[in-house]
Amino acid sequence: MGNTQPTPPGPPSGELRATGTLEIKDSRTDKNYSVQIVQGGVEGDTAIRAMDLRQIKTQPDEFGLMTYDPAFMNTASTKSAITFIDGDKGILRYRGYPIEQLAEKATFLEVAWLLRHGELPTQDEYNNWVHEITYHTYVHENIKTFLQGFRYDAHPMSMLCSAVAAMSSFYPEAKNIHDPEARNISIVRLLAKLPTLAAFCYRHVKGLPFIYPDNDLSYTENFLSMVARMSEPKYEANPVFVKALEVLFILHADHEQNCSTNAVRAVGSSHVDPFSAIAAGVAALYGPLHGGANEQVLRMINEIGHPKNVPGFIDEVKGGKGSRLMGFGHRVYKSYDPRARIVKKLADEVFAQVGMDKDLEIALKLEEAALNDEYFISRKLYPNVDFYTGLIYRSMAFPTDFFTVLFAVARTAGWLSQWEEMLNDKEQKIARPRQIYVGYGERPYKSTLTDKFPSAKKDALRK
Ligand code: ACO
């Protein structure tokens, strides 16, 4: 958020600058305090440093004033130069580049480089980057055995989360996070192997043999090959699907301090290896209020069943009886989600190729009903990126519970960039929020138990 001014030439300083002071009067003591107001770049938001409030106290030995902000509604946990969002204006940029331009013209690996390094790659940099990622796509054979231990109906996000965490045990040197070379190889490995792990999760659930990476193919083509190839010696992906996946990966690559990125940064702040930190991101993404929403949109549409049921469903949502309208609303976007606009156009292109999705009519009717309803208008609830992605993925024959896995593959690029930015930020320490204790005061221990070590065996003997 912030005011839109022309970007000055040259790279941004990455530092916060003082723009004024906030005068505070504490009514408990009648004391006045002056607190500095800081701002990021030209479009950066303003804030005060929460630690500056600690000087405000009624007694010298008091802890000092904190801020109380459940769910981080108004707290900046970091400064960041990676992604800019203006939620009121519906703007999303990676490193200054509008998402619309990147989605139209860039490749996913170009965007992954940009997110990490801050600048678009030169041709040589790009060639090396693509080469490195392509040649790290294979996973250790034991990963296959590990995945085979999952039940046939395991959720692929649960498998992916475990597999990413397990990779930490294959690369013990990844814990040398302060060594730039060790960090680089971990980043390359994670970006390269996530599609392989994701595809293996898919094949396991389907009971199909695992397909090894084909290093002649592009990132997205290879992914589609590992998912869909059967007996053909060379997989040839549908170019419309390849383009759609490339765009969807770019749209999902980063989104500043969202729930899963915050999880990666928080876990990474303990200086654990990046495989463990990224596994935390996958776990956070799995939830239905975050990345899991694309799966829930399709389940919701299935439940509605027919366009004629849409008004009744909307009434249930408004009455708080049913679930929320999945794929609607966003913590940050309060006008529209710019990614949703691109996805809707993309959906038209994919449906033109594969035919109209039977549930699209329900989705369109839902969107129309919600956009014209006072409940949604007054709460500024608009379609988010997940509203249409599920429909596209399904028309590409991906099963519903695989949608969030696709999101995770793409978001790995953002998680890794944010993780490395966090490590290089001198102001960051282990993430450890405060709390306001509202429980009992001190009281003496007095047990009400008569048997301190009950066991199932003892219970059986008693009977
Ligand atoms: N359907 C119906 N009502 C909603 C919805 C929705 N999708 N989203 C919010 N509301 C209502 C709430 O009930 C609340 O109403 P109230 O003021 O009468 O109590 C009001 O709008 C504000 O909602 P909050 O929960 O305070 O908004 P918050 O910013 O915390 O939540 C969120 C954002 C989690 C995305 C929410 O809009 C939601 O649950 N949406 C559905 C799930 C979804 O699509 N998630 C994907 C987000 S995008 C992503 O993560 C990639």
mmCIF file of N, CA and C and ligand atoms in Angstrom, residues 71 73 252 255 258 285 288-294 297 317-318 323-332 334 337 339 375-376 379 381 384-387 407 411, ligand 1:
data_model
loop_
_atom_site.group_PDB
_atom_site.id
_atom_site.type_symbol
_atom_site.label_atom_id
_atom_site.label_comp_id
_atom_site.label_asym_id
_atom_site.label_seq_id
_atom_site.Cartn_x
_atom_site.Cartn_y
_atom_site.Cartn_z
ATOM 1 N N ALA A 71 -3.102 -12.205 14.507
ATOM 2 C CA ALA A 71 -3.143 -12.463 13.053
ATOM 3 C C ALA A 71 -2.393 -11.402 12.237
ATOM 4 N N MET A 73 -2.644 -8.258 11.768
ATOM 5 C CA MET A 73 -3.501 -7.425 10.916
ATOM 6 C C MET A 73 -2.826 -6.095 10.553
ATOM 7 N N HIS A 252 1.714 -17.439 -9.121
ATOM 8 C CA HIS A 252 1.774 -17.968 -7.749
ATOM 9 C C HIS A 252 3.174 -17.900 -7.143
ATOM 10 N N HIS A 255 4.046 -13.734 -2.996
ATOM 11 C CA HIS A 255 2.956 -12.832 -2.622
ATOM 12 C C HIS A 255 3.254 -12.187 -1.283
ATOM 13 N N ASN A 258 2.565 -13.544 3.117
ATOM 14 C CA ASN A 258 1.348 -14.349 3.316
ATOM 15 C C ASN A 258 1.615 -15.419 4.382
ATOM 16 N N LEU A 285 0.563 -23.812 3.496
ATOM 17 C CA LEU A 285 -0.188 -23.629 2.244
ATOM 18 C C LEU A 285 -1.358 -24.598 2.129
ATOM 19 N N PRO A 288 -7.182 -24.759 4.117
ATOM 20 C CA PRO A 288 -8.227 -24.280 3.205
ATOM 21 C C PRO A 288 -8.384 -22.763 3.151
ATOM 22 N N LEU A 289 -7.882 -22.042 4.171
ATOM 23 C CA LEU A 289 -7.977 -20.583 4.094
ATOM 24 C C LEU A 289 -6.832 -19.992 3.286
ATOM 25 N N HIS A 290 -5.870 -20.832 2.901
ATOM 26 C CA HIS A 290 -4.704 -20.328 2.139
ATOM 27 C C HIS A 290 -4.684 -21.063 0.797
ATOM 28 N N GLY A 291 -3.622 -21.794 0.503
ATOM 29 C CA GLY A 291 -3.503 -22.440 -0.810
ATOM 30 C C GLY A 291 -4.537 -23.516 -1.041
ATOM 31 N N GLY A 292 -5.046 -24.093 0.055
ATOM 32 C CA GLY A 292 -6.049 -25.146 -0.074
ATOM 33 C C GLY A 292 -7.373 -24.642 -0.620
ATOM 34 N N ALA A 293 -7.504 -23.310 -0.766
ATOM 35 C CA ALA A 293 -8.788 -22.756 -1.224
ATOM 36 C C ALA A 293 -9.119 -23.181 -2.653
ATOM 37 N N ASN A 294 -8.095 -23.360 -3.533
ATOM 38 C CA ASN A 294 -8.413 -23.721 -4.923
ATOM 39 C C ASN A 294 -9.112 -25.079 -4.991
ATOM 40 N N VAL A 297 -12.732 -24.596 -3.765
ATOM 41 C CA VAL A 297 -13.631 -23.964 -4.745
ATOM 42 C C VAL A 297 -14.326 -25.046 -5.563
ATOM 43 N N VAL A 317 -24.390 -18.828 2.689
ATOM 44 C CA VAL A 317 -23.100 -18.206 3.052
ATOM 45 C C VAL A 317 -23.371 -16.948 3.874
ATOM 46 N N LYS A 318 -24.313 -16.134 3.396
ATOM 47 C CA LYS A 318 -24.603 -14.865 4.082
ATOM 48 C C LYS A 318 -25.190 -15.101 5.465
ATOM 49 N N SER A 323 -20.522 -22.863 4.387
ATOM 50 C CA SER A 323 -19.122 -22.439 4.496
ATOM 51 C C SER A 323 -19.013 -21.020 3.944
ATOM 52 N N ARG A 324 -17.823 -20.492 3.893
ATOM 53 C CA ARG A 324 -17.597 -19.227 3.218
ATOM 54 C C ARG A 324 -17.667 -19.446 1.712
ATOM 55 N N LEU A 325 -17.757 -18.381 0.970
ATOM 56 C CA LEU A 325 -17.685 -18.503 -0.483
ATOM 57 C C LEU A 325 -16.203 -18.656 -0.822
ATOM 58 N N MET A 326 -15.780 -19.888 -1.067
ATOM 59 C CA MET A 326 -14.349 -20.154 -1.264
ATOM 60 C C MET A 326 -13.884 -19.497 -2.565
ATOM 61 N N GLY A 327 -12.642 -18.989 -2.543
ATOM 62 C CA GLY A 327 -12.130 -18.270 -3.709
ATOM 63 C C GLY A 327 -12.543 -16.816 -3.727
ATOM 64 N N PHE A 328 -13.192 -16.373 -2.652
ATOM 65 C CA PHE A 328 -13.582 -14.970 -2.522
ATOM 66 C C PHE A 328 -12.946 -14.374 -1.280
ATOM 67 N N GLY A 329 -12.579 -13.103 -1.364
ATOM 68 C CA GLY A 329 -12.027 -12.399 -0.207
ATOM 69 C C GLY A 329 -10.526 -12.548 -0.145
ATOM 70 N N HIS A 330 -9.874 -11.562 0.439
ATOM 71 C CA HIS A 330 -8.428 -11.595 0.602
ATOM 72 C C HIS A 330 -8.042 -10.622 1.690
ATOM 73 N N ARG A 331 -7.051 -11.012 2.497
ATOM 74 C CA ARG A 331 -6.616 -10.133 3.569
ATOM 75 C C ARG A 331 -6.088 -8.802 3.032
ATOM 76 N N VAL A 332 -5.452 -8.829 1.891
ATOM 77 C CA VAL A 332 -4.789 -7.624 1.382
ATOM 78 C C VAL A 332 -5.585 -6.935 0.273
ATOM 79 N N LYS A 334 -8.504 -5.401 -1.499
ATOM 80 C CA LYS A 334 -9.844 -4.961 -1.131
ATOM 81 C C LYS A 334 -10.557 -4.311 -2.333
ATOM 82 N N ASP A 337 -8.242 -8.797 -7.037
ATOM 83 C CA ASP A 337 -6.960 -9.493 -7.038
ATOM 84 C C ASP A 337 -6.476 -9.490 -8.490
ATOM 85 N N ARG A 339 -4.306 -10.996 -10.015
ATOM 86 C CA ARG A 339 -4.025 -12.336 -10.539
ATOM 87 C C ARG A 339 -5.310 -12.992 -11.033
ATOM 88 N N TYR A 375 -23.888 -7.898 0.729
ATOM 89 C CA TYR A 375 -23.056 -8.559 1.738
ATOM 90 C C TYR A 375 -21.588 -8.563 1.294
ATOM 91 N N PHE A 376 -21.355 -8.974 0.043
ATOM 92 C CA PHE A 376 -19.985 -9.101 -0.461
ATOM 93 C C PHE A 376 -19.401 -7.731 -0.811
ATOM 94 N N ARG A 379 -18.301 -5.801 2.315
ATOM 95 C CA ARG A 379 -17.111 -6.383 2.953
ATOM 96 C C ARG A 379 -15.917 -6.423 2.005
ATOM 97 N N LEU A 381 -15.406 -8.104 -0.761
ATOM 98 C CA LEU A 381 -15.033 -9.483 -1.081
ATOM 99 C C LEU A 381 -15.129 -9.688 -2.597
ATOM 100 N N ASN A 384 -10.607 -14.121 -5.643
ATOM 101 C CA ASN A 384 -9.147 -14.123 -5.522
ATOM 102 C C ASN A 384 -8.566 -15.097 -6.556
ATOM 103 N N VAL A 385 -7.244 -15.225 -6.552
ATOM 104 C CA VAL A 385 -6.556 -16.014 -7.582
ATOM 105 C C VAL A 385 -7.087 -17.454 -7.660
ATOM 106 N N ASP A 386 -7.585 -17.949 -6.513
ATOM 107 C CA ASP A 386 -7.975 -19.356 -6.480
ATOM 108 C C ASP A 386 -9.341 -19.633 -7.085
ATOM 109 N N PHE A 387 -10.107 -18.589 -7.372
ATOM 110 C CA PHE A 387 -11.473 -18.833 -7.831
ATOM 111 C C PHE A 387 -11.508 -19.579 -9.163
ATOM 112 N N PHE A 407 0.374 -25.198 -6.701
ATOM 113 C CA PHE A 407 0.630 -23.904 -6.064
ATOM 114 C C PHE A 407 1.972 -23.974 -5.324
ATOM 115 N N ARG A 411 5.228 -21.583 -5.606
ATOM 116 C CA ARG A 411 5.532 -20.687 -4.484
ATOM 117 C C ARG A 411 6.920 -20.951 -3.890
HETATM 118 N N1 ACO B 1 -17.326 -15.708 2.095
HETATM 119 C C1 ACO B 1 -18.205 -15.114 2.934
HETATM 120 N N2 ACO B 1 -17.887 -14.183 3.843
HETATM 121 C C2 ACO B 1 -16.593 -13.841 3.938
HETATM 122 C C3 ACO B 1 -15.603 -14.412 3.114
HETATM 123 C C4 ACO B 1 -16.009 -15.376 2.156
HETATM 124 N N3 ACO B 1 -15.134 -15.950 1.328
HETATM 125 N N4 ACO B 1 -14.400 -13.878 3.422
HETATM 126 C C5 ACO B 1 -14.630 -13.018 4.404
HETATM 127 N N5 ACO B 1 -15.949 -12.988 4.726
HETATM 128 C C6 ACO B 1 -16.612 -12.113 5.699
HETATM 129 C C7 ACO B 1 -16.354 -12.565 7.133
HETATM 130 O O1 ACO B 1 -17.341 -13.449 7.601
HETATM 131 C C8 ACO B 1 -16.364 -11.243 7.860
HETATM 132 O O2 ACO B 1 -17.708 -10.823 7.995
HETATM 133 P P1 ACO B 1 -18.192 -10.061 9.337
HETATM 134 O O3 ACO B 1 -17.463 -8.766 9.355
HETATM 135 O O4 ACO B 1 -19.667 -9.929 9.167
HETATM 136 O O5 ACO B 1 -17.802 -10.943 10.489
HETATM 137 C C9 ACO B 1 -15.718 -10.278 6.877
HETATM 138 O O6 ACO B 1 -15.987 -10.814 5.577
HETATM 139 C C10 ACO B 1 -14.208 -10.124 7.049
HETATM 140 O O7 ACO B 1 -13.646 -11.421 7.039
HETATM 141 P P2 ACO B 1 -12.283 -11.792 7.759
HETATM 142 O O8 ACO B 1 -12.281 -13.265 8.052
HETATM 143 O O9 ACO B 1 -12.060 -10.858 8.920
HETATM 144 O O10 ACO B 1 -11.234 -11.442 6.639
HETATM 145 P P3 ACO B 1 -9.718 -11.905 6.617
HETATM 146 O O11 ACO B 1 -8.963 -10.846 5.933
HETATM 147 O O12 ACO B 1 -9.265 -12.326 7.971
HETATM 148 O O13 ACO B 1 -9.784 -13.245 5.733
HETATM 149 C C11 ACO B 1 -9.633 -14.763 3.944
HETATM 150 C C12 ACO B 1 -9.269 -13.365 4.468
HETATM 151 C C13 ACO B 1 -9.094 -15.823 4.929
HETATM 152 C C14 ACO B 1 -8.958 -14.982 2.598
HETATM 153 C C15 ACO B 1 -11.188 -14.865 3.831
HETATM 154 O O14 ACO B 1 -11.669 -13.884 2.937
HETATM 155 C C16 ACO B 1 -11.639 -16.264 3.423
HETATM 156 O O15 ACO B 1 -11.798 -17.136 4.290
HETATM 157 N N6 ACO B 1 -11.861 -16.505 2.068
HETATM 158 C C17 ACO B 1 -12.241 -17.822 1.601
HETATM 159 C C18 ACO B 1 -11.018 -18.717 1.509
HETATM 160 C C19 ACO B 1 -10.126 -18.337 0.336
HETATM 161 O O16 ACO B 1 -10.566 -18.153 -0.783
HETATM 162 N N7 ACO B 1 -8.807 -18.263 0.646
HETATM 163 C C20 ACO B 1 -7.804 -18.003 -0.376
HETATM 164 C C21 ACO B 1 -7.150 -16.682 -0.156
HETATM 165 S S1 ACO B 1 -6.006 -16.359 -1.447
HETATM 166 C C22 ACO B 1 -4.664 -17.310 -1.076
HETATM 167 O O17 ACO B 1 -4.345 -17.621 0.055
HETATM 168 C C23 ACO B 1 -3.855 -17.757 -2.163
#
